[in-house]
Coordinates of C-alpha atoms in Angstrom, one line a residue:
Chain A
M69 CA -12.2 -46.2 30.9
K70 CA -12.7 -46.9 27.8
A71 CA -9.8 -48.8 27.0
A72 CA -11.2 -51.3 29.6
E73 CA -14.4 -51.2 28.4
V74 CA -12.8 -52.2 24.7
S75 CA -11.1 -55.1 25.9
A76 CA -13.8 -56.6 27.9
K77 CA -15.9 -56.8 24.9
Q78 CA -13.5 -57.9 22.6
I79 CA -13.0 -60.8 25.2
S80 CA -16.4 -61.2 25.7
S81 CA -17.0 -61.3 21.9
K82 CA -14.3 -64.1 21.4
V83 CA -15.4 -66.3 24.2
S84 CA -19.2 -66.4 24.0
L85 CA -19.6 -66.6 20.2
K86 CA -22.3 -69.7 20.6
K87 CA -23.6 -68.0 24.0
R88 CA -24.3 -64.7 22.2
F89 CA -26.5 -66.8 19.4
R90 CA -28.1 -68.3 21.3
Q91 CA -29.4 -65.1 23.2
N92 CA -30.0 -63.5 20.9
W93 CA -31.2 -66.0 17.9
D94 CA -34.4 -63.9 17.8
C95 CA -32.5 -61.0 16.0
Y96 CA -32.5 -62.7 12.7
L97 CA -35.5 -63.8 12.3
Y98 CA -36.4 -59.5 13.1
M99 CA -34.6 -58.3 11.1
A100 CA -34.7 -61.2 8.3
P101 CA -38.2 -59.8 6.5
Y102 CA -36.3 -56.5 5.2
M103 CA -32.7 -58.2 5.0
L104 CA -34.4 -60.4 2.4
I105 CA -35.1 -58.0 0.6
F106 CA -32.6 -55.5 0.7
F107 CA -30.4 -58.6 -0.9
T108 CA -32.3 -59.4 -3.3
F109 CA -32.8 -56.4 -4.5
T110 CA -30.0 -53.9 -3.7
V111 CA -27.0 -56.3 -2.6
L112 CA -27.7 -59.5 -5.3
P113 CA -27.7 -56.2 -7.9
V114 CA -24.4 -55.4 -7.8
V115 CA -22.7 -59.2 -7.4
M116 CA -24.7 -60.1 -10.4
S117 CA -23.8 -56.9 -11.8
I118 CA -19.7 -57.9 -11.0
V119 CA -20.3 -61.6 -12.2
L120 CA -21.8 -60.6 -15.4
S121 CA -19.0 -58.2 -16.2
F122 CA -17.3 -61.5 -16.7
T123 CA -19.7 -62.6 -19.5
Y124 CA -21.3 -61.7 -22.9
Y125 CA -24.8 -61.3 -21.9
N126 CA -27.9 -60.5 -24.4
I127 CA -30.2 -61.8 -22.1
L128 CA -32.0 -64.2 -25.1
E129 CA -28.9 -66.5 -24.4
P130 CA -27.3 -68.1 -22.0
P131 CA -24.2 -65.2 -20.4
Q132 CA -20.8 -66.7 -22.3
F133 CA -18.1 -66.6 -19.8
I134 CA -15.0 -64.2 -21.6
F135 CA -13.2 -63.5 -18.8
L136 CA -11.7 -59.7 -18.7
D137 CA -12.5 -59.3 -23.0
N138 CA -15.0 -56.8 -21.1
Y139 CA -12.4 -54.7 -19.4
R140 CA -9.9 -54.9 -22.2
N141 CA -12.5 -53.5 -25.0
L142 CA -13.7 -50.5 -22.1
L143 CA -10.4 -49.3 -21.7
A144 CA -8.2 -50.3 -25.6
T145 CA -11.0 -50.1 -28.0
D146 CA -14.1 -48.1 -26.5
D147 CA -13.2 -44.5 -27.2
V148 CA -16.4 -43.3 -25.8
F149 CA -16.0 -44.4 -23.1
L150 CA -12.5 -43.1 -22.4
L151 CA -15.1 -40.0 -23.7
A152 CA -17.5 -40.6 -21.5
V153 CA -15.2 -41.1 -18.7
K154 CA -13.9 -37.9 -19.1
N155 CA -16.6 -36.0 -18.8
T156 CA -17.5 -37.8 -15.8
L157 CA -14.3 -37.3 -14.2
I158 CA -14.9 -33.2 -15.1
I159 CA -18.4 -33.3 -13.6
A160 CA -17.4 -35.1 -10.2
V161 CA -14.1 -33.1 -9.8
I162 CA -15.7 -30.0 -9.9
V163 CA -19.5 -31.1 -9.0
G164 CA -18.2 -33.3 -6.0
P165 CA -16.0 -31.0 -4.2
V166 CA -17.8 -27.5 -4.3
G167 CA -21.2 -29.5 -3.7
Y168 CA -19.6 -30.8 -0.4
L169 CA -17.8 -27.7 0.4
A170 CA -21.5 -26.1 -0.6
C171 CA -23.3 -28.2 2.0
L172 CA -20.7 -27.3 4.8
L173 CA -21.0 -23.9 3.9
F174 CA -24.6 -22.4 3.4
A175 CA -25.0 -25.0 7.0
W176 CA -22.7 -23.2 8.8
L177 CA -24.0 -19.5 7.5
I178 CA -27.5 -20.3 8.1
N179 CA -26.6 -20.9 11.3
E180 CA -26.8 -18.2 12.7
L181 CA -30.0 -17.1 11.1
S182 CA -33.5 -16.1 13.2
P183 CA -35.1 -19.5 13.4
I184 CA -38.0 -18.7 10.5
V185 CA -35.7 -17.3 8.2
R186 CA -33.1 -20.7 8.6
A187 CA -35.8 -22.5 8.4
V188 CA -37.6 -21.0 5.1
M189 CA -33.8 -21.3 4.3
V190 CA -33.7 -24.5 4.5
V191 CA -36.8 -25.2 2.3
I192 CA -35.5 -23.0 -0.5
L193 CA -32.2 -24.6 -0.8
Y194 CA -32.8 -28.4 -0.3
A195 CA -36.1 -27.9 -2.8
P196 CA -34.0 -28.5 -6.0
T197 CA -32.7 -31.9 -4.7
L198 CA -36.6 -32.5 -2.9
S199 CA -38.2 -31.9 -5.8
G200 CA -36.3 -34.7 -8.1
G201 CA -37.3 -33.7 -12.1
A202 CA -37.4 -30.0 -11.5
Y203 CA -34.4 -29.5 -13.7
T204 CA -36.2 -30.1 -16.6
I205 CA -37.1 -26.3 -16.0
W206 CA -33.7 -25.9 -17.2
Q207 CA -34.2 -26.9 -20.9
V208 CA -36.6 -23.8 -20.8
L209 CA -34.7 -21.2 -19.5
F210 CA -31.1 -22.5 -21.7
S211 CA -33.7 -23.3 -25.0
G212 CA -31.7 -22.3 -27.9
D213 CA -34.6 -19.9 -29.3
S214 CA -33.5 -16.5 -29.6
T215 CA -36.9 -15.5 -27.1
A216 CA -36.0 -18.2 -24.7
W217 CA -34.5 -16.5 -21.1
I218 CA -30.7 -16.6 -21.4
N219 CA -30.6 -15.8 -24.7
G220 CA -33.2 -13.4 -24.4
M221 CA -31.0 -11.7 -21.6
L222 CA -28.1 -12.0 -23.5
L223 CA -29.3 -10.5 -26.8
N224 CA -31.1 -7.9 -25.1
F225 CA -28.2 -6.0 -24.3
G226 CA -26.0 -6.9 -27.0
L227 CA -23.5 -9.4 -25.5
I228 CA -24.4 -12.0 -28.2
D229 CA -25.8 -11.5 -32.5
E230 CA -27.5 -14.8 -32.5
P231 CA -28.6 -16.9 -29.8
I232 CA -26.3 -20.0 -28.9
Q233 CA -27.9 -23.3 -28.6
F234 CA -26.6 -24.4 -25.6
L235 CA -28.2 -27.6 -25.1
T236 CA -26.7 -28.7 -29.0
N237 CA -23.7 -26.9 -29.0
A238 CA -20.7 -29.1 -27.4
D239 CA -19.0 -26.0 -25.9
Y240 CA -21.1 -25.1 -23.6
M241 CA -22.9 -28.6 -23.0
I242 CA -21.2 -29.6 -19.9
W243 CA -20.5 -26.4 -18.2
I244 CA -24.9 -26.0 -18.1
C245 CA -24.4 -30.1 -16.9
I246 CA -22.1 -28.7 -13.8
I247 CA -24.5 -25.7 -13.1
V248 CA -27.5 -27.4 -12.8
Q249 CA -25.6 -30.3 -11.1
I250 CA -24.5 -28.2 -8.2
W251 CA -27.8 -26.1 -8.3
M252 CA -28.9 -29.7 -7.3
S253 CA -26.0 -30.4 -4.8
L254 CA -27.3 -29.5 -1.2
G255 CA -29.1 -33.4 -0.6
A256 CA -29.3 -35.1 2.4
G257 CA -25.5 -33.8 3.6
F258 CA -26.6 -30.6 3.7
L259 CA -29.8 -31.7 6.1
S260 CA -26.8 -33.9 7.7
N261 CA -24.5 -30.5 8.0
V262 CA -27.8 -27.9 9.3
A263 CA -28.4 -30.9 11.6
G264 CA -25.6 -30.8 13.1
F265 CA -24.9 -27.3 13.7
R266 CA -28.2 -27.2 15.2
S267 CA -27.2 -29.5 18.0
M268 CA -23.6 -28.2 18.6
D269 CA -22.9 -27.2 22.6
R270 CA -22.5 -23.6 23.2
S271 CA -20.7 -23.9 25.9
Q272 CA -17.9 -25.8 24.0
Y273 CA -17.4 -22.4 22.1
E274 CA -17.8 -20.4 25.1
A275 CA -14.4 -22.5 26.6
G276 CA -13.1 -22.1 23.1
Y277 CA -13.1 -18.4 23.2
V278 CA -11.2 -18.5 27.0
D279 CA -8.5 -20.7 25.3
G280 CA -8.2 -17.3 22.5
I281 CA -10.3 -18.7 19.3
R282 CA -10.2 -15.4 17.7
N283 CA -12.6 -15.4 14.4
R284 CA -15.1 -17.2 13.1
W285 CA -12.8 -19.8 11.3
Q286 CA -10.4 -20.8 14.0
E287 CA -14.1 -21.3 15.3
L288 CA -15.1 -23.5 12.7
W289 CA -11.9 -25.2 12.4
F290 CA -11.2 -26.1 15.7
I291 CA -14.2 -26.3 17.5
T292 CA -17.2 -27.2 15.4
L293 CA -15.2 -29.1 12.6
P294 CA -13.6 -31.9 14.5
S295 CA -17.3 -32.5 16.3
M296 CA -18.9 -32.6 13.0
R297 CA -16.6 -35.3 11.9
P298 CA -19.7 -37.9 11.7
Q299 CA -22.0 -35.7 9.5
L300 CA -19.6 -34.5 7.5
M301 CA -18.2 -38.2 6.6
F302 CA -21.9 -38.6 6.2
S303 CA -22.3 -35.3 3.4
A304 CA -19.3 -37.2 1.8
V305 CA -20.3 -40.3 0.9
M306 CA -24.0 -38.2 -0.7
S307 CA -21.6 -36.2 -2.2
I308 CA -19.4 -38.9 -4.0
T309 CA -22.6 -40.1 -5.1
S310 CA -24.3 -37.5 -6.5
A311 CA -21.0 -36.4 -8.4
F312 CA -20.2 -39.9 -9.9
S313 CA -24.1 -40.8 -10.8
V314 CA -24.3 -37.9 -12.9
G315 CA -27.0 -39.2 -15.9
D316 CA -30.7 -38.1 -16.1
V317 CA -29.8 -34.7 -15.7
T318 CA -27.6 -35.5 -19.3
V319 CA -30.3 -37.2 -21.3
Q320 CA -33.5 -34.7 -19.7
L321 CA -31.5 -31.9 -21.3
F322 CA -29.3 -33.1 -23.9
G323 CA -30.4 -36.3 -24.9
N324 CA -28.9 -39.6 -24.9
P325 CA -26.4 -39.5 -27.0
S326 CA -25.8 -36.2 -26.9
T327 CA -24.5 -33.9 -29.9
D328 CA -20.9 -35.7 -30.7
Y329 CA -20.8 -37.0 -27.1
A330 CA -19.7 -33.8 -25.7
A331 CA -21.9 -34.7 -21.7
H332 CA -21.7 -38.2 -22.5
T333 CA -21.1 -40.0 -18.6
I334 CA -20.4 -43.2 -17.7
L335 CA -24.3 -43.4 -16.3
N336 CA -25.5 -42.6 -19.7
H337 CA -22.8 -44.9 -21.3
I338 CA -24.0 -47.9 -19.1
S339 CA -27.8 -47.6 -20.2
D340 CA -26.8 -47.3 -24.1
Y341 CA -25.4 -50.8 -23.7
A342 CA -28.5 -51.5 -21.9
N343 CA -31.3 -50.0 -23.3
V344 CA -30.7 -49.4 -26.5
R345 CA -28.0 -52.3 -27.9
F346 CA -28.7 -55.0 -24.8
E347 CA -24.6 -56.1 -24.4
M348 CA -25.7 -56.6 -20.4
G349 CA -22.2 -57.8 -19.7
Y350 CA -20.7 -55.1 -21.5
A351 CA -23.1 -52.5 -19.4
C352 CA -22.3 -54.5 -16.2
A353 CA -18.4 -54.2 -16.9
I354 CA -18.8 -50.3 -17.1
A355 CA -21.0 -50.3 -14.0
T356 CA -18.4 -52.5 -11.9
V357 CA -16.0 -49.9 -12.8
L358 CA -17.9 -47.2 -12.1
F359 CA -18.8 -48.7 -8.7
A360 CA -15.3 -49.3 -7.5
T361 CA -13.9 -46.2 -8.7
M362 CA -16.9 -44.4 -6.0
V363 CA -16.2 -47.2 -3.1
G364 CA -12.5 -46.3 -3.5
L365 CA -12.6 -42.6 -3.3
N366 CA -14.9 -43.0 -0.7
E367 CA -12.7 -44.9 1.4
L368 CA -9.6 -42.2 0.2
I369 CA -12.0 -39.1 1.9
Q370 CA -13.0 -40.5 5.0
R371 CA -9.2 -41.7 5.9
L372 CA -8.4 -37.4 4.6
L373 CA -12.2 -36.2 7.4
R374 CA -10.7 -38.2 10.5
K375 CA -7.3 -35.8 9.8
V376 CA -10.1 -32.8 10.2
G377 CA -8.6 -30.5 13.5
Q378 CA -5.5 -31.8 13.8
Chain B
M259 CA -7.3 -35.1 22.9
E260 CA -5.1 -31.9 22.3
H261 CA -8.0 -30.1 23.1
A262 CA -9.2 -31.1 25.9
K263 CA -5.3 -30.6 26.9
K264 CA -5.4 -27.0 26.7
I265 CA -8.3 -26.6 28.4
D266 CA -7.5 -28.4 31.3
A267 CA -4.0 -26.4 31.4
P268 CA -3.9 -23.9 34.0
I269 CA -4.0 -20.1 33.1
D270 CA -1.6 -17.9 33.2
P271 CA -2.6 -13.9 34.4
S272 CA -1.5 -13.0 31.0
K273 CA -3.4 -14.6 28.7
I274 CA -6.8 -13.8 30.9
K275 CA -6.2 -10.1 30.1
V276 CA -5.7 -11.4 26.3
S277 CA -9.0 -13.8 25.7
K278 CA -11.0 -10.6 27.9
K279 CA -10.6 -8.9 25.1
V280 CA -11.9 -11.3 22.2
F281 CA -14.6 -12.4 24.7
N282 CA -16.1 -8.5 25.0
P283 CA -17.3 -8.4 21.4
G284 CA -18.5 -11.4 22.2
P285 CA -18.3 -14.5 20.0
A286 CA -16.0 -12.3 17.4
R287 CA -18.6 -11.5 14.9
S288 CA -17.8 -9.0 12.5
R289 CA -20.5 -6.3 11.0
W290 CA -18.7 -6.4 7.6
G291 CA -19.0 -10.1 7.9
N292 CA -22.7 -10.0 8.7
V293 CA -23.0 -8.0 5.5
C294 CA -21.1 -10.1 3.1
N295 CA -22.9 -13.7 4.4
F296 CA -26.4 -11.8 4.0
L297 CA -25.5 -10.4 0.6
F298 CA -24.2 -14.7 -0.6
L299 CA -27.2 -15.5 0.5
C300 CA -29.3 -13.3 -0.5
L301 CA -27.6 -14.3 -4.1
V302 CA -27.9 -17.9 -4.1
G303 CA -31.4 -18.0 -2.7
V304 CA -32.4 -16.5 -5.9
F305 CA -30.4 -18.5 -8.1
M306 CA -31.6 -21.9 -5.8
V307 CA -35.3 -20.5 -6.1
F308 CA -35.8 -19.1 -9.2
P309 CA -35.9 -22.4 -11.3
L310 CA -39.0 -23.2 -8.4
V311 CA -40.6 -19.8 -9.0
M312 CA -41.0 -20.5 -12.2
I313 CA -42.7 -23.2 -12.2
I314 CA -45.1 -21.8 -9.7
N315 CA -45.8 -19.3 -11.7
N316 CA -45.7 -20.9 -15.3
A317 CA -48.4 -23.2 -13.5
F318 CA -50.7 -20.5 -13.7
K319 CA -49.6 -18.2 -16.4
P320 CA -52.5 -18.5 -18.9
M321 CA -51.0 -19.8 -22.8
D322 CA -50.3 -15.9 -23.7
E323 CA -48.7 -14.8 -20.5
L324 CA -46.4 -18.0 -21.5
F325 CA -45.1 -17.4 -24.6
L326 CA -45.1 -13.5 -23.9
F327 CA -41.0 -11.6 -24.9
P328 CA -39.5 -10.4 -22.8
P329 CA -40.9 -13.1 -20.8
R330 CA -42.1 -12.4 -16.8
I331 CA -41.2 -14.3 -13.7
F332 CA -44.4 -13.6 -12.0
V333 CA -47.8 -14.4 -13.2
Q334 CA -50.4 -11.5 -14.3
N335 CA -53.6 -12.5 -14.3
P336 CA -53.6 -16.3 -12.6
T337 CA -55.7 -18.8 -14.0
L338 CA -56.2 -22.9 -12.9
D339 CA -57.5 -23.3 -16.9
N340 CA -53.4 -25.4 -16.7
F341 CA -55.3 -27.8 -14.7
S342 CA -58.1 -28.2 -15.9
N343 CA -56.5 -28.4 -19.5
I344 CA -54.7 -32.0 -17.9
S345 CA -58.3 -33.2 -16.7
V346 CA -59.4 -32.5 -20.4
L347 CA -56.3 -34.5 -21.9
M348 CA -57.1 -37.1 -19.8
S349 CA -60.7 -37.9 -19.8
Q350 CA -59.2 -38.9 -23.4
S351 CA -56.6 -41.3 -22.3
W352 CA -59.1 -44.4 -21.9
I353 CA -57.4 -45.4 -18.7
P354 CA -59.1 -42.7 -16.1
F355 CA -56.7 -40.6 -14.0
S356 CA -58.0 -41.7 -11.0
R357 CA -56.3 -44.9 -12.1
Y358 CA -52.7 -43.4 -11.9
I359 CA -53.7 -41.2 -9.5
F360 CA -54.2 -44.6 -7.6
N361 CA -51.1 -47.0 -8.5
T362 CA -48.6 -44.0 -7.7
V363 CA -50.6 -43.1 -4.3
G364 CA -50.7 -46.9 -3.8
T365 CA -47.2 -47.8 -4.7
C366 CA -46.2 -44.8 -2.5
A367 CA -48.6 -45.7 0.7
V368 CA -47.7 -49.4 0.0
A369 CA -43.7 -48.9 -0.2
T370 CA -43.5 -46.8 2.7
F371 CA -45.1 -48.5 5.1
F372 CA -43.4 -51.6 4.7
H373 CA -39.7 -49.3 4.6
I374 CA -41.2 -48.3 7.7
I375 CA -42.0 -51.1 9.6
F376 CA -39.1 -53.8 7.9
A377 CA -36.5 -51.1 7.9
S378 CA -37.1 -50.2 11.7
L379 CA -37.1 -53.7 13.3
A380 CA -34.0 -54.5 11.7
A381 CA -32.1 -50.8 12.5
Y382 CA -33.6 -51.7 16.3
V383 CA -32.3 -55.0 16.7
L384 CA -28.9 -54.1 14.7
E385 CA -28.9 -51.0 17.2
K386 CA -30.1 -52.2 20.6
R387 CA -29.2 -56.0 20.1
D388 CA -25.5 -57.6 20.1
F389 CA -26.1 -60.5 18.1
P390 CA -22.7 -62.3 16.0
G391 CA -22.4 -60.6 12.8
R392 CA -24.6 -57.1 13.2
N393 CA -21.2 -55.2 12.6
V394 CA -21.1 -56.4 8.9
L395 CA -24.2 -56.0 8.2
F396 CA -24.6 -52.6 9.4
K397 CA -20.6 -52.3 7.2
I398 CA -22.9 -53.2 4.4
V399 CA -25.9 -51.0 4.6
V400 CA -23.2 -48.1 4.9
V401 CA -21.2 -49.3 1.3
S402 CA -25.2 -49.4 -0.1
L403 CA -25.4 -46.1 0.3
M404 CA -23.4 -45.4 -2.5
F405 CA -25.5 -48.3 -4.8
T406 CA -27.0 -45.5 -7.6
P407 CA -30.1 -47.2 -8.7
T408 CA -28.8 -47.0 -12.5
V409 CA -25.8 -49.3 -11.6
T410 CA -28.0 -52.6 -10.3
A411 CA -31.2 -51.5 -12.8
I412 CA -29.6 -54.2 -15.5
P413 CA -29.2 -57.4 -12.5
N414 CA -32.7 -55.9 -10.8
Y415 CA -35.0 -56.4 -13.7
I416 CA -33.1 -60.3 -14.6
I417 CA -34.2 -60.6 -10.6
M418 CA -37.9 -59.3 -11.3
S419 CA -38.0 -61.6 -14.0
K420 CA -37.0 -64.9 -12.0
L421 CA -39.2 -63.4 -9.9
G422 CA -42.0 -63.3 -12.5
M423 CA -42.8 -59.0 -10.9
I424 CA -42.5 -57.9 -13.8
D425 CA -45.5 -56.0 -14.8
T426 CA -47.1 -55.9 -11.3
Y427 CA -46.6 -52.9 -8.6
W428 CA -44.1 -55.5 -6.9
A429 CA -41.4 -54.5 -8.9
L430 CA -42.2 -50.9 -7.9
I431 CA -42.5 -51.4 -4.4
L432 CA -40.1 -54.2 -3.4
P433 CA -37.1 -52.5 -4.6
Y434 CA -37.6 -49.4 -2.4
V435 CA -38.6 -51.4 0.7
G436 CA -34.9 -52.7 0.6
S437 CA -33.2 -49.1 0.5
S438 CA -30.7 -48.6 2.9
M439 CA -31.2 -45.1 3.4
G440 CA -34.0 -45.9 6.2
L441 CA -32.7 -47.9 8.0
Y442 CA -29.4 -46.3 8.5
L443 CA -30.7 -42.9 8.9
M444 CA -33.5 -45.6 11.6
K445 CA -30.2 -46.9 13.4
Q446 CA -28.2 -43.7 13.4
H447 CA -31.3 -42.3 15.9
L448 CA -32.0 -45.6 18.1
S449 CA -28.1 -44.5 19.3
A450 CA -29.3 -40.9 19.9
S451 CA -32.4 -41.0 21.2
V452 CA -33.6 -44.2 22.7
P453 CA -31.5 -44.9 26.2
T454 CA -30.8 -48.7 26.3
A455 CA -31.4 -49.1 30.0
L456 CA -35.0 -48.0 29.4
L457 CA -35.2 -51.0 27.3
E458 CA -33.7 -53.4 29.9
A459 CA -36.4 -52.4 32.5
A460 CA -38.8 -52.8 29.6
R461 CA -37.5 -56.7 29.6
I462 CA -37.0 -57.1 33.3
D463 CA -40.4 -56.1 33.1
G464 CA -41.6 -58.9 31.0
A465 CA -42.4 -57.3 28.1
S466 CA -41.4 -59.6 24.6
E467 CA -39.4 -57.9 22.5
L468 CA -42.5 -57.3 19.7
R469 CA -44.6 -55.0 22.4
I470 CA -41.2 -53.1 23.7
F471 CA -40.5 -52.2 19.8
R472 CA -44.1 -51.0 19.6
S473 CA -45.3 -50.0 22.4
I474 CA -41.6 -47.6 23.6
V475 CA -39.4 -47.9 20.7
M476 CA -41.4 -46.7 17.8
P477 CA -43.2 -43.5 19.5
M478 CA -40.1 -42.3 20.7
V479 CA -38.6 -42.3 17.2
K480 CA -41.4 -40.5 15.6
P481 CA -39.3 -38.2 13.9
A482 CA -36.5 -40.9 12.4
W483 CA -40.1 -42.7 10.9
L484 CA -41.3 -39.3 9.4
T485 CA -37.7 -38.6 7.8
M486 CA -38.2 -42.2 6.3
M487 CA -41.6 -41.4 5.4
L488 CA -40.4 -38.0 3.2
F489 CA -37.2 -39.5 1.4
S490 CA -39.7 -42.3 0.6
V491 CA -42.4 -40.2 -0.9
Q492 CA -39.2 -37.9 -2.1
S493 CA -38.0 -41.2 -4.8
M494 CA -41.7 -43.2 -5.0
W495 CA -43.3 -39.9 -6.5
G496 CA -41.5 -39.7 -9.5
I497 CA -41.1 -43.4 -10.2
T498 CA -42.9 -43.8 -14.0
G499 CA -42.0 -48.0 -14.2
A500 CA -39.7 -47.7 -17.3
N501 CA -38.6 -51.2 -17.4
M502 CA -40.8 -52.4 -15.3
I503 CA -44.2 -52.6 -15.8
F504 CA -45.4 -52.5 -19.1
T505 CA -49.6 -52.9 -18.4
E506 CA -51.3 -49.1 -19.4
A507 CA -53.5 -49.8 -16.4
K508 CA -50.5 -50.4 -13.9
K509 CA -48.2 -46.9 -14.8
P510 CA -47.4 -44.6 -12.7
L511 CA -49.1 -41.5 -12.6
S512 CA -45.6 -39.6 -13.8
Y513 CA -45.6 -42.1 -17.2
A514 CA -49.0 -40.4 -17.6
L515 CA -48.0 -36.7 -16.7
N516 CA -44.5 -37.2 -18.9
Q517 CA -46.6 -37.9 -22.3
I518 CA -48.5 -34.9 -21.4
V519 CA -45.1 -33.1 -21.1
S520 CA -44.1 -34.3 -24.6
G521 CA -46.6 -33.3 -26.4
G522 CA -44.7 -30.5 -27.4
I523 CA -45.9 -26.4 -27.1
A524 CA -49.4 -27.0 -27.7
R525 CA -49.0 -28.3 -24.1
A526 CA -47.2 -25.9 -22.8
G527 CA -49.7 -24.7 -20.4
A528 CA -50.4 -28.6 -18.9
G529 CA -47.0 -29.0 -18.9
A530 CA -46.3 -26.4 -17.1
A531 CA -48.9 -27.6 -14.1
V532 CA -47.5 -31.1 -14.9
Q533 CA -44.3 -29.9 -13.7
L534 CA -45.6 -28.5 -10.5
I535 CA -47.7 -31.1 -9.5
M536 CA -44.9 -33.6 -9.8
I537 CA -42.1 -31.4 -7.8
A538 CA -45.0 -30.1 -5.1
P539 CA -45.9 -33.6 -2.6
P540 CA -42.4 -33.4 -1.2
I541 CA -42.3 -30.3 -1.1
L542 CA -44.6 -29.8 0.9
I543 CA -44.1 -32.8 3.5
F544 CA -40.6 -31.0 4.0
I545 CA -42.3 -28.1 5.0
V546 CA -44.1 -29.5 7.5
T547 CA -41.9 -31.8 8.4
Q548 CA -38.7 -30.1 8.6
T549 CA -38.2 -29.5 12.8
Q550 CA -38.5 -33.7 13.1
V551 CA -36.8 -34.2 9.4
L552 CA -33.6 -32.3 11.5
D553 CA -33.3 -34.0 14.4
T554 CA -33.2 -37.4 12.7
M555 CA -30.1 -35.8 10.9
A556 CA -28.6 -34.9 13.5
S557 CA -27.8 -38.2 14.6
S558 CA -27.4 -39.5 10.5
G559 CA -23.3 -39.1 11.4
I560 CA -20.9 -41.9 10.7
K561 CA -18.7 -42.6 13.3
D562 CA -15.6 -44.5 13.6

């Protein structure tokens, strides 16, 4: 049945491309307003970024083509970039998977609560992401005063003798960044998972129990996850994006550049070169590297997710 | 596939016994599991909600409570002084406070409106019509979900200046109108909740394409455009217009409010109130639209 459908579609697409175009030419008209804006302000910037990454460009003079020099400098001479890559990877390796699993785990756990409690929990868990700049409150919590929240508490319990400078001490900064980032990791992917669990078909579970599904884990792996694969893929895209685009948080909490570059991320490096040094070509090269990493990783993870439940 | 085969397979009598045993306690939930889940959720809930509770309470604390040591989470004598402080501070600036509010609310509303109309129209033809190039276009949209603003910031500035849009409201509005998340969610929602047969029937009855879109499709996908509204307020409310807007009278609210916060300790009270103003609108909208948002997100998955 399905195979026949597919082949029919293939044949029709091969035979009558011209006819399809003639019958549907008005579609382009309807899409034009959105696509024009979308391509100008979303796609074109990425293409331009890739092109500019092969040039020296300081905004005042026209770009000079320097081929791969930017990339060579990036990898060979820019120690701070390598540090930024290291920091970004540490953050992404922890925040990405933890955030992704948290999106799934909490959606799964709150699925069994009563509707009202579930609605409240969804608001509570989603609020940190929803509320854009709320993370600045962590600055107050982690402040270096002896009367600040966390320092005050630690002093009170006698765990430390003098306040720790959380926001300027290189030993702590990256971990604070990770905590805040995890706090903000339940985003659109989480909502997608919640909705996915909510719309699960009960009869599938009952069929599963007859089949000998014995506990929650088996239920999750053999029934729930396979039918939620589309949501899992969407949530993976969201997690990868947010894990690699850490930047605002570090600027807000530690400043840019941070002490000893201890919390310097790739995004910070981009804005350093773009907004402070005006080396646009170089900044674009950094952006291109970041972007390529994200797209490549996404491809890999989508492939892995196709194996869930098999 | 394997799973389907298992269900179809004939059940032998010895197996029924086992499955019955499992089936009786219901969906195999243990009491300890429930207790652990509950405790775990409580713990995480506290971690998630604590900073927000603090923001809300701080906004209503009088000065002496803000600097109390040891600090208290909950406010003792709630006051609106912090909010009136904002208006006192703002009345000293030569741009009236209402202008900043107008800038943010205006750009937010215009961007949301055009985003919903344009992206829905594009999503509709992408999903329901079969024209050459639709698959490629949709692939580009899915990949672009990963474009972060910082990565595109530099070329965006160059494009804006070439178009002469620097220092106009368009510099804030247009990038959002073309954002891909809304189109993506709308297209997935259309595929799940608007039957193609219905549209065919309308076409046979002689309805024009735009009329079908306006009178049949748009009312049916209300959850999706409420979701688009939520996401657009979420990303537009906090916009500061840095790099793009230089005229003071055109700057958005969050820019003006950030100036208050950077006043330091002396403005801690007003700063706390500012923080509440900045986080409240998206959360309130989400509380109201949660059901519809979840309806939309149910179809948000990426299909192979």
